C-alpha cells in the first residue's frame, strides 16, 4: 500500500485518477517505481495495444540497442495529465527506476497530476484531448 | 512510497524480488494493485512479449467476453513465485484491483512470495523452472 496515494474513479470520460490520502508537502518523494524494460522488437507489438499509453521512453545509453521503452509498475501510472502538474518524475537509469516527486504542496483529496511530456513545464501536445 | 514492499535485485538468474520493509502481521493487506483490463485483440499481441509474464486472468463479468486478461501496475508485480507462499491475492472486480494479503507473519527483510496459480495450495506447474 502506498500510504500517501489512492486511486479513485472520476468519470467514464476521464476514467480513474490518483488522489492524496493526506496533506503532502512540496519536494516529497511519493514513489520510486521499478520498470520492466521492453525489447524493441516486442515494443512494435505493444505499441498497437492500450499498454502503449502506460509506457515510458527509456533512453538509457546502455540499453540503446535492445530497449527503448519501459513499463513502470506503480500506482503513479494512474495519474492524469496536466500542463500545470503538481508532480514531476525523473529517470534513474542506473537502477531502472522512475522517481515521482511533488513540486508543490498538495492538500488531502486533491488530484495528483503529471505532465506526460516529461518535463513539468513541457507544452508538447499529448495524444489525446486536454480539457 | 510503498509502506510494506521494497524491490531488490537478487541475482542474474532470479532477477528482482519483493522484500518486506518492516515486520508484517498475518492478515495485513500489503498491496492493492489496480489493474488495466486488456481487450482480447490486444492480448493476442501482448501474449508474445515479455509483458505476458505480468498479466493475470481477469474474467470480470462486466467485461466478458471481450476482456479476459489484465495487467496490474504496482510494485507487487515484482513478487516471485513459490509453492510455499507467504502472501495470497484476491481479485476485486468491483474495485478493478488485486488485493495482496499476508497469510502468515513475515519478518523485516524476508522475501515476499505468492503462488502464481492464484490458489495458495495449487501445485500446478509453472511456465518456468521452479527451484
PDB file of C-alpha atoms in Angstrom:
ATOM      1  CA  UNK A   1       0.000   0.000   0.000  1.00  0.00           C
ATOM      2  CA  UNK A   2       1.200   3.485  -0.716  1.00  0.00           C
ATOM      3  CA  UNK A   3       0.318   5.462   2.401  1.00  0.00           C
ATOM      4  CA  UNK A   4       0.072   8.779   0.518  1.00  0.00           C
ATOM      5  CA  UNK A   5      -1.922   7.844  -2.573  1.00  0.00           C
ATOM      6  CA  UNK A   6      -5.212   6.265  -3.548  1.00  0.00           C
ATOM      7  CA  UNK A   7      -6.863   5.567  -6.896  1.00  0.00           C
ATOM      8  CA  UNK A   8     -10.416   6.784  -7.442  1.00  0.00           C
ATOM      9  CA  UNK A   9     -12.883   6.606 -10.297  1.00  0.00           C
ATOM     10  CA  UNK A  10     -13.568  10.116 -11.661  1.00  0.00           C
ATOM     11  CA  UNK A  11     -15.974   9.710 -14.601  1.00  0.00           C
ATOM     12  CA  UNK A  12     -16.460   7.418 -17.560  1.00  0.00           C
ATOM     13  CA  UNK A  13     -14.751  10.006 -19.757  1.00  0.00           C
ATOM     14  CA  UNK A  14     -11.723  10.632 -17.529  1.00  0.00           C
ATOM     15  CA  UNK A  15     -11.515   7.165 -16.020  1.00  0.00           C
ATOM     16  CA  UNK A  16      -9.511   6.811 -12.841  1.00  0.00           C
ATOM     17  CA  UNK A  17      -7.115   9.238 -11.153  1.00  0.00           C
ATOM     18  CA  UNK A  18      -4.723   9.401  -8.206  1.00  0.00           C
ATOM     19  CA  UNK A  19      -5.618  11.411  -5.103  1.00  0.00           C
ATOM     20  CA  UNK A  20      -3.803  12.426  -1.920  1.00  0.00           C
ATOM     21  CA  UNK A  21      -4.698  10.361   1.163  1.00  0.00           C
ATOM     22  CA  UNK A  22      -3.288  13.168   3.343  1.00  0.00           C
ATOM     23  CA  UNK A  23      -1.576  16.558   3.001  1.00  0.00           C
ATOM     24  CA  UNK A  24       1.724  16.156   1.117  1.00  0.00           C
ATOM     25  CA  UNK A  25       4.475  18.779   1.263  1.00  0.00           C
ATOM     26  CA  UNK A  26       6.389  20.052  -1.766  1.00  0.00           C
ATOM     27  CA  UNK A  27       9.532  18.042  -2.540  1.00  0.00           C
ATOM     28  CA  UNK A  28       8.213  14.769  -1.128  1.00  0.00           C
ATOM     29  CA  UNK A  29       9.161  11.578  -2.999  1.00  0.00           C
ATOM     30  CA  UNK A  30       5.804   9.821  -3.367  1.00  0.00           C
ATOM     31  CA  UNK A  31       7.104   6.732  -5.174  1.00  0.00           C
ATOM     32  CA  UNK A  32      10.172   5.134  -6.701  1.00  0.00           C
ATOM     33  CA  UNK A  33       8.825   2.901  -9.454  1.00  0.00           C
ATOM     34  CA  UNK A  34      10.757  -0.028 -10.845  1.00  0.00           C
ATOM     35  CA  UNK A  35      10.359  -0.513 -14.580  1.00  0.00           C
ATOM     36  CA  UNK A  36      10.181  -3.528 -16.865  1.00  0.00           C
ATOM     37  CA  UNK A  37      12.328  -2.924 -19.935  1.00  0.00           C
ATOM     38  CA  UNK A  38      10.751  -3.876 -23.226  1.00  0.00           C
ATOM     39  CA  UNK A  39      12.922  -5.143 -26.092  1.00  0.00           C
ATOM     40  CA  UNK A  40      12.456  -3.086 -29.277  1.00  0.00           C
ATOM     41  CA  UNK A  41      11.236  -5.973 -31.390  1.00  0.00           C
ATOM     42  CA  UNK A  42       8.483  -6.635 -28.818  1.00  0.00           C
ATOM     43  CA  UNK A  43       7.525  -2.998 -28.450  1.00  0.00           C
ATOM     44  CA  UNK A  44       6.379  -2.967 -32.064  1.00  0.00           C
ATOM     45  CA  UNK A  45       3.540  -5.249 -30.944  1.00  0.00           C
ATOM     46  CA  UNK A  46       2.841  -3.467 -27.643  1.00  0.00           C
ATOM     47  CA  UNK A  47       2.694  -0.111 -29.429  1.00  0.00           C
ATOM     48  CA  UNK A  48      -0.504  -1.298 -31.131  1.00  0.00           C
ATOM     49  CA  UNK A  49      -2.208  -2.040 -27.791  1.00  0.00           C
ATOM     50  CA  UNK A  50      -3.649   0.047 -24.970  1.00  0.00           C
ATOM     51  CA  UNK A  51      -0.499  -0.594 -22.923  1.00  0.00           C
ATOM     52  CA  UNK A  52       1.381   1.883 -25.121  1.00  0.00           C
ATOM     53  CA  UNK A  53      -0.409   4.570 -23.044  1.00  0.00           C
ATOM     54  CA  UNK A  54       1.488   3.358 -19.971  1.00  0.00           C
ATOM     55  CA  UNK A  55       4.990   3.056 -21.436  1.00  0.00           C
ATOM     56  CA  UNK A  56       7.842   5.492 -20.844  1.00  0.00           C
ATOM     57  CA  UNK A  57      10.668   6.287 -23.236  1.00  0.00           C
ATOM     58  CA  UNK A  58      13.796   4.750 -21.857  1.00  0.00           C
ATOM     59  CA  UNK A  59      16.878   6.476 -23.217  1.00  0.00           C
ATOM     60  CA  UNK A  60      19.500   4.710 -21.199  1.00  0.00           C
ATOM     61  CA  UNK A  61      22.617   4.718 -23.433  1.00  0.00           C
ATOM     62  CA  UNK A  62      23.500   1.292 -22.025  1.00  0.00           C
ATOM     63  CA  UNK A  63      20.353  -0.288 -23.477  1.00  0.00           C
ATOM     64  CA  UNK A  64      20.030   1.788 -26.634  1.00  0.00           C
ATOM     65  CA  UNK A  65      20.063  -1.174 -28.964  1.00  0.00           C
ATOM     66  CA  UNK A  66      17.851  -3.575 -27.019  1.00  0.00           C
ATOM     67  CA  UNK A  67      15.405  -1.363 -25.132  1.00  0.00           C
ATOM     68  CA  UNK A  68      13.859   1.976 -25.714  1.00  0.00           C
ATOM     69  CA  UNK A  69      10.580   1.690 -23.851  1.00  0.00           C
ATOM     70  CA  UNK A  70       9.720   0.649 -20.325  1.00  0.00           C
ATOM     71  CA  UNK A  71       6.614  -0.082 -18.277  1.00  0.00           C
ATOM     72  CA  UNK A  72       6.683   1.346 -14.739  1.00  0.00           C
ATOM     73  CA  UNK A  73       4.995  -0.756 -12.089  1.00  0.00           C
ATOM     74  CA  UNK A  74       3.450   1.882  -9.850  1.00  0.00           C
ATOM     75  CA  UNK A  75       0.171   3.348  -8.693  1.00  0.00           C
ATOM     76  CA  UNK A  76       1.526   6.603 -10.221  1.00  0.00           C
ATOM     77  CA  UNK A  77       0.608   5.130 -13.628  1.00  0.00           C
ATOM     78  CA  UNK A  78      -2.968   6.121 -12.855  1.00  0.00           C
ATOM     79  CA  UNK A  79      -2.099   9.825 -12.573  1.00  0.00           C
ATOM     80  CA  UNK A  80      -3.747  12.006 -15.178  1.00  0.00           C
ATOM     81  CA  UNK A  81      -2.004  14.564 -17.384  1.00  0.00           C
ATOM     82  CA  UNK A  82      -1.881  18.300 -16.726  1.00  0.00           C
ATOM     83  CA  UNK A  83       0.067  21.208 -18.215  1.00  0.00           C
ATOM     84  CA  UNK A  84       0.218  22.618 -14.670  1.00  0.00           C
ATOM     85  CA  UNK A  85       1.100  19.434 -12.774  1.00  0.00           C
ATOM     86  CA  UNK A  86       1.817  19.079  -9.073  1.00  0.00           C
ATOM     87  CA  UNK A  87       4.128  16.052  -9.516  1.00  0.00           C
ATOM     88  CA  UNK A  88       7.225  15.560 -11.662  1.00  0.00           C
ATOM     89  CA  UNK A  89       9.200  12.447 -12.484  1.00  0.00           C
ATOM     90  CA  UNK A  90      12.864  11.677 -13.033  1.00  0.00           C
ATOM     91  CA  UNK A  91      14.507   8.667 -14.638  1.00  0.00           C
ATOM     92  CA  UNK A  92      17.223   6.760 -12.838  1.00  0.00           C
ATOM     93  CA  UNK A  93      18.893   4.638 -15.500  1.00  0.00           C
ATOM     94  CA  UNK A  94      21.357   3.122 -13.074  1.00  0.00           C
ATOM     95  CA  UNK A  95      18.600   1.465 -11.012  1.00  0.00           C
ATOM     96  CA  UNK A  96      15.934   1.096 -13.715  1.00  0.00           C
ATOM     97  CA  UNK A  97      13.561   3.268 -11.683  1.00  0.00           C
ATOM     98  CA  UNK A  98      11.423   6.390 -12.057  1.00  0.00           C
ATOM     99  CA  UNK A  99      11.150   8.751  -9.092  1.00  0.00           C
ATOM    100  CA  UNK A 100       7.900  10.690  -8.603  1.00  0.00           C
ATOM    101  CA  UNK A 101       8.171  13.864  -6.532  1.00  0.00           C
ATOM    102  CA  UNK A 102       5.726  16.646  -5.585  1.00  0.00           C
ATOM    103  CA  UNK A 103       6.581  20.090  -6.948  1.00  0.00           C
ATOM    104  CA  UNK A 104       4.186  21.981  -4.666  1.00  0.00           C
ATOM    105  CA  UNK A 105       2.175  21.388  -1.504  1.00  0.00           C
ATOM    106  CA  UNK A 106      -0.814  19.130  -2.115  1.00  0.00           C
ATOM    107  CA  UNK A 107      -3.928  19.035   0.068  1.00  0.00           C
ATOM    108  CA  UNK A 108      -5.687  15.852   1.197  1.00  0.00           C
ATOM    109  CA  UNK A 109      -8.128  14.629  -1.506  1.00  0.00           C
ATOM    110  CA  UNK A 110      -6.543  16.819  -4.208  1.00  0.00           C
ATOM    111  CA  UNK A 111      -5.837  15.089  -7.508  1.00  0.00           C
ATOM    112  CA  UNK A 112      -2.189  14.410  -8.369  1.00  0.00           C
ATOM    113  CA  UNK A 113      -1.165  15.108 -11.960  1.00  0.00           C
ATOM    114  CA  UNK A 114       1.970  14.931 -14.083  1.00  0.00           C
ATOM    115  CA  UNK A 115       2.913  16.372 -17.449  1.00  0.00           C
ATOM    116  CA  UNK A 116       3.053  13.442 -19.851  1.00  0.00           C
ATOM    117  CA  UNK A 117       5.503  15.473 -21.960  1.00  0.00           C
ATOM    118  CA  UNK A 118       8.216  14.554 -19.437  1.00  0.00           C
ATOM    119  CA  UNK A 119       9.343  17.980 -18.205  1.00  0.00           C
ATOM    120  CA  UNK A 120       6.928  19.678 -15.776  1.00  0.00           C
ATOM    121  CA  UNK A 121       6.950  22.799 -17.980  1.00  0.00           C
ATOM    122  CA  UNK A 122       6.582  20.981 -21.313  1.00  0.00           C
ATOM    123  CA  UNK A 123       3.814  22.273 -23.581  1.00  0.00           C
ATOM    124  CA  UNK A 124       4.242  19.457 -26.092  1.00  0.00           C
ATOM    125  CA  UNK A 125       0.927  18.171 -27.381  1.00  0.00           C
ATOM    126  CA  UNK A 126      -0.240  14.853 -25.920  1.00  0.00           C
ATOM    127  CA  UNK A 127      -2.009  12.100 -27.854  1.00  0.00           C
ATOM    128  CA  UNK A 128      -5.490  12.920 -26.516  1.00  0.00           C
ATOM    129  CA  UNK A 129      -7.655  15.968 -25.971  1.00  0.00           C
ATOM    130  CA  UNK A 130      -6.800  18.082 -22.877  1.00  0.00           C
ATOM    131  CA  UNK A 131      -9.648  19.869 -21.102  1.00  0.00           C
TER     132      UNK A 131
ATOM    133  CA  UNK B   1       6.470   5.376  -1.079  1.00  0.00           C
ATOM    134  CA  UNK B   2       5.245   1.871  -0.566  1.00  0.00           C
ATOM    135  CA  UNK B   3       4.608   1.063   3.064  1.00  0.00           C
ATOM    136  CA  UNK B   4       5.473  -2.657   3.085  1.00  0.00           C
ATOM    137  CA  UNK B   5       7.346  -3.651  -0.078  1.00  0.00           C
ATOM    138  CA  UNK B   6      10.751  -2.775  -1.454  1.00  0.00           C
ATOM    139  CA  UNK B   7      12.192  -4.178  -4.663  1.00  0.00           C
ATOM    140  CA  UNK B   8      15.716  -5.565  -4.581  1.00  0.00           C
ATOM    141  CA  UNK B   9      17.962  -7.202  -7.123  1.00  0.00           C
ATOM    142  CA  UNK B  10      18.595 -10.850  -6.196  1.00  0.00           C
ATOM    143  CA  UNK B  11      20.754 -12.408  -8.928  1.00  0.00           C
ATOM    144  CA  UNK B  12      21.101 -12.526 -12.684  1.00  0.00           C
ATOM    145  CA  UNK B  13      19.090 -15.748 -12.787  1.00  0.00           C
ATOM    146  CA  UNK B  14      16.270 -14.711 -10.428  1.00  0.00           C
ATOM    147  CA  UNK B  15      16.224 -11.015 -11.324  1.00  0.00           C
ATOM    148  CA  UNK B  16      14.435  -8.746  -8.875  1.00  0.00           C
ATOM    149  CA  UNK B  17      12.251  -9.655  -5.919  1.00  0.00           C
ATOM    150  CA  UNK B  18       9.952  -8.009  -3.371  1.00  0.00           C
ATOM    151  CA  UNK B  19      11.038  -7.789   0.273  1.00  0.00           C
ATOM    152  CA  UNK B  20       9.317  -6.755   3.500  1.00  0.00           C
ATOM    153  CA  UNK B  21      10.325  -3.252   4.568  1.00  0.00           C
ATOM    154  CA  UNK B  22       9.096  -3.946   8.093  1.00  0.00           C
ATOM    155  CA  UNK B  23       7.536  -6.817  10.060  1.00  0.00           C
ATOM    156  CA  UNK B  24       4.102  -7.733   8.631  1.00  0.00           C
ATOM    157  CA  UNK B  25       1.370  -9.456  10.644  1.00  0.00           C
ATOM    158  CA  UNK B  26      -0.693 -12.293   9.172  1.00  0.00           C
ATOM    159  CA  UNK B  27      -3.832 -10.896   7.535  1.00  0.00           C
ATOM    160  CA  UNK B  28      -2.348  -7.481   6.707  1.00  0.00           C
ATOM    161  CA  UNK B  29      -3.277  -6.148   3.277  1.00  0.00           C
ATOM    162  CA  UNK B  30       0.121  -5.297   1.844  1.00  0.00           C
ATOM    163  CA  UNK B  31      -0.890  -4.033  -1.590  1.00  0.00           C
ATOM    164  CA  UNK B  32      -3.926  -3.024  -3.613  1.00  0.00           C
ATOM    165  CA  UNK B  33      -2.785  -3.355  -7.202  1.00  0.00           C
ATOM    166  CA  UNK B  34      -5.060  -1.571  -9.660  1.00  0.00           C
ATOM    167  CA  UNK B  35      -5.496  -3.346 -12.980  1.00  0.00           C
ATOM    168  CA  UNK B  36      -5.709  -2.274 -16.578  1.00  0.00           C
ATOM    169  CA  UNK B  37      -8.089  -4.739 -18.275  1.00  0.00           C
ATOM    170  CA  UNK B  38      -6.770  -5.789 -21.691  1.00  0.00           C
ATOM    171  CA  UNK B  39      -9.104  -6.364 -24.651  1.00  0.00           C
ATOM    172  CA  UNK B  40      -8.624  -9.816 -26.215  1.00  0.00           C
ATOM    173  CA  UNK B  41      -7.444  -8.344 -29.518  1.00  0.00           C
ATOM    174  CA  UNK B  42      -4.623  -6.515 -27.675  1.00  0.00           C
ATOM    175  CA  UNK B  43      -3.821  -9.508 -25.527  1.00  0.00           C
ATOM    176  CA  UNK B  44      -3.066 -11.553 -28.648  1.00  0.00           C
ATOM    177  CA  UNK B  45      -0.169  -9.153 -29.313  1.00  0.00           C
ATOM    178  CA  UNK B  46       0.950  -8.848 -25.682  1.00  0.00           C
ATOM    179  CA  UNK B  47       0.928 -12.616 -25.270  1.00  0.00           C
ATOM    180  CA  UNK B  48       4.055 -12.876 -27.425  1.00  0.00           C
ATOM    181  CA  UNK B  49       6.027 -10.307 -25.419  1.00  0.00           C
ATOM    182  CA  UNK B  50       7.784 -10.035 -22.064  1.00  0.00           C
ATOM    183  CA  UNK B  51       4.656  -8.417 -20.612  1.00  0.00           C
ATOM    184  CA  UNK B  52       2.874 -11.770 -20.830  1.00  0.00           C
ATOM    185  CA  UNK B  53       4.701 -12.654 -17.593  1.00  0.00           C
ATOM    186  CA  UNK B  54       2.944  -9.786 -15.818  1.00  0.00           C
ATOM    187  CA  UNK B  55      -0.633 -10.491 -16.907  1.00  0.00           C
ATOM    188  CA  UNK B  56      -3.441 -12.034 -14.892  1.00  0.00           C
ATOM    189  CA  UNK B  57      -6.536 -13.868 -15.972  1.00  0.00           C
ATOM    190  CA  UNK B  58      -9.289 -11.295 -15.423  1.00  0.00           C
ATOM    191  CA  UNK B  59     -12.784 -12.577 -16.048  1.00  0.00           C
ATOM    192  CA  UNK B  60     -14.798  -9.626 -14.821  1.00  0.00           C
ATOM    193  CA  UNK B  61     -18.419 -10.472 -15.708  1.00  0.00           C
ATOM    194  CA  UNK B  62     -18.933  -6.819 -16.681  1.00  0.00           C
ATOM    195  CA  UNK B  63     -16.358  -7.008 -19.488  1.00  0.00           C
ATOM    196  CA  UNK B  64     -16.688 -10.613 -20.592  1.00  0.00           C
ATOM    197  CA  UNK B  65     -16.127 -11.941 -23.168  1.00  0.00           C
ATOM    198  CA  UNK B  66     -14.203  -9.072 -24.865  1.00  0.00           C
ATOM    199  CA  UNK B  67     -11.681  -8.930 -21.986  1.00  0.00           C
ATOM    200  CA  UNK B  68     -10.184 -11.997 -20.327  1.00  0.00           C
ATOM    201  CA  UNK B  69      -6.837 -10.648 -19.097  1.00  0.00           C
ATOM    202  CA  UNK B  70      -5.442  -7.696 -17.209  1.00  0.00           C
ATOM    203  CA  UNK B  71      -2.149  -6.268 -16.058  1.00  0.00           C
ATOM    204  CA  UNK B  72      -1.602  -4.617 -12.686  1.00  0.00           C
ATOM    205  CA  UNK B  73       0.652  -1.590 -12.384  1.00  0.00           C
ATOM    206  CA  UNK B  74       2.085  -1.975  -8.942  1.00  0.00           C
ATOM    207  CA  UNK B  75       5.196  -2.923  -7.030  1.00  0.00           C
ATOM    208  CA  UNK B  76       3.546  -6.292  -6.278  1.00  0.00           C
ATOM    209  CA  UNK B  77       4.458  -7.247  -9.868  1.00  0.00           C
ATOM    210  CA  UNK B  78       7.956  -7.990  -8.585  1.00  0.00           C
ATOM    211  CA  UNK B  79       6.815 -10.670  -6.137  1.00  0.00           C
ATOM    212  CA  UNK B  80       8.370 -14.022  -7.081  1.00  0.00           C
ATOM    213  CA  UNK B  81       6.600 -17.376  -7.208  1.00  0.00           C
ATOM    214  CA  UNK B  82       6.703 -20.067  -4.541  1.00  0.00           C
ATOM    215  CA  UNK B  83       4.671 -23.199  -3.869  1.00  0.00           C
ATOM    216  CA  UNK B  84       5.068 -22.229  -0.197  1.00  0.00           C
ATOM    217  CA  UNK B  85       3.999 -18.594  -0.362  1.00  0.00           C
ATOM    218  CA  UNK B  86       3.611 -16.103   2.489  1.00  0.00           C
ATOM    219  CA  UNK B  87       1.166 -13.864   0.612  1.00  0.00           C
ATOM    220  CA  UNK B  88      -2.044 -14.576  -1.294  1.00  0.00           C
ATOM    221  CA  UNK B  89      -4.011 -12.460  -3.719  1.00  0.00           C
ATOM    222  CA  UNK B  90      -7.707 -11.953  -4.351  1.00  0.00           C
ATOM    223  CA  UNK B  91      -9.479 -10.371  -7.303  1.00  0.00           C
ATOM    224  CA  UNK B  92     -11.793  -7.470  -6.597  1.00  0.00           C
ATOM    225  CA  UNK B  93     -13.672  -6.907  -9.840  1.00  0.00           C
ATOM    226  CA  UNK B  94     -15.717  -4.079  -8.385  1.00  0.00           C
ATOM    227  CA  UNK B  95     -12.648  -2.002  -7.459  1.00  0.00           C
ATOM    228  CA  UNK B  96     -10.690  -3.215 -10.518  1.00  0.00           C
ATOM    229  CA  UNK B  97      -7.866  -4.243  -8.245  1.00  0.00           C
ATOM    230  CA  UNK B  98      -5.990  -7.282  -6.951  1.00  0.00           C
ATOM    231  CA  UNK B  99      -5.558  -7.320  -3.210  1.00  0.00           C
ATOM    232  CA  UNK B 100      -2.447  -8.916  -1.691  1.00  0.00           C
ATOM    233  CA  UNK B 101      -2.521 -10.053   1.949  1.00  0.00           C
ATOM    234  CA  UNK B 102      -0.104 -11.864   4.259  1.00  0.00           C
ATOM    235  CA  UNK B 103      -1.074 -15.460   5.096  1.00  0.00           C
ATOM    236  CA  UNK B 104       1.464 -15.647   7.924  1.00  0.00           C
ATOM    237  CA  UNK B 105       3.692 -13.281   9.881  1.00  0.00           C
ATOM    238  CA  UNK B 106       6.563 -12.013   7.736  1.00  0.00           C
ATOM    239  CA  UNK B 107       9.819 -10.663   9.188  1.00  0.00           C
ATOM    240  CA  UNK B 108      11.537  -7.485   8.093  1.00  0.00           C
ATOM    241  CA  UNK B 109      13.841  -8.235   5.132  1.00  0.00           C
ATOM    242  CA  UNK B 110      12.133 -11.527   4.272  1.00  0.00           C
ATOM    243  CA  UNK B 111      11.272 -12.146   0.631  1.00  0.00           C
ATOM    244  CA  UNK B 112       7.575 -11.852  -0.206  1.00  0.00           C
ATOM    245  CA  UNK B 113       6.296 -14.784  -2.293  1.00  0.00           C
ATOM    246  CA  UNK B 114       2.992 -15.769  -3.899  1.00  0.00           C
ATOM    247  CA  UNK B 115       1.778 -18.866  -5.688  1.00  0.00           C
ATOM    248  CA  UNK B 116       1.283 -17.759  -9.292  1.00  0.00           C
ATOM    249  CA  UNK B 117      -1.535 -20.313  -9.533  1.00  0.00           C
ATOM    250  CA  UNK B 118      -3.673 -17.881  -7.505  1.00  0.00           C
ATOM    251  CA  UNK B 119      -4.736 -20.593  -5.048  1.00  0.00           C
ATOM    252  CA  UNK B 120      -2.222 -20.891  -2.229  1.00  0.00           C
ATOM    253  CA  UNK B 121      -2.015 -24.710  -2.326  1.00  0.00           C
ATOM    254  CA  UNK B 122      -2.352 -25.276  -6.106  1.00  0.00           C
ATOM    255  CA  UNK B 123       0.776 -27.158  -7.198  1.00  0.00           C
ATOM    256  CA  UNK B 124       0.186 -26.923 -10.973  1.00  0.00           C
ATOM    257  CA  UNK B 125       3.483 -26.465 -12.813  1.00  0.00           C
ATOM    258  CA  UNK B 126       4.752 -23.024 -13.806  1.00  0.00           C
ATOM    259  CA  UNK B 127       5.819 -21.925 -17.282  1.00  0.00           C
ATOM    260  CA  UNK B 128       9.387 -21.647 -15.953  1.00  0.00           C
ATOM    261  CA  UNK B 129      11.656 -23.798 -13.801  1.00  0.00           C
ATOM    262  CA  UNK B 130      10.968 -23.602 -10.043  1.00  0.00           C
ATOM    263  CA  UNK B 131      13.925 -24.140  -7.704  1.00  0.00           C
TER     264      UNK B 131
END
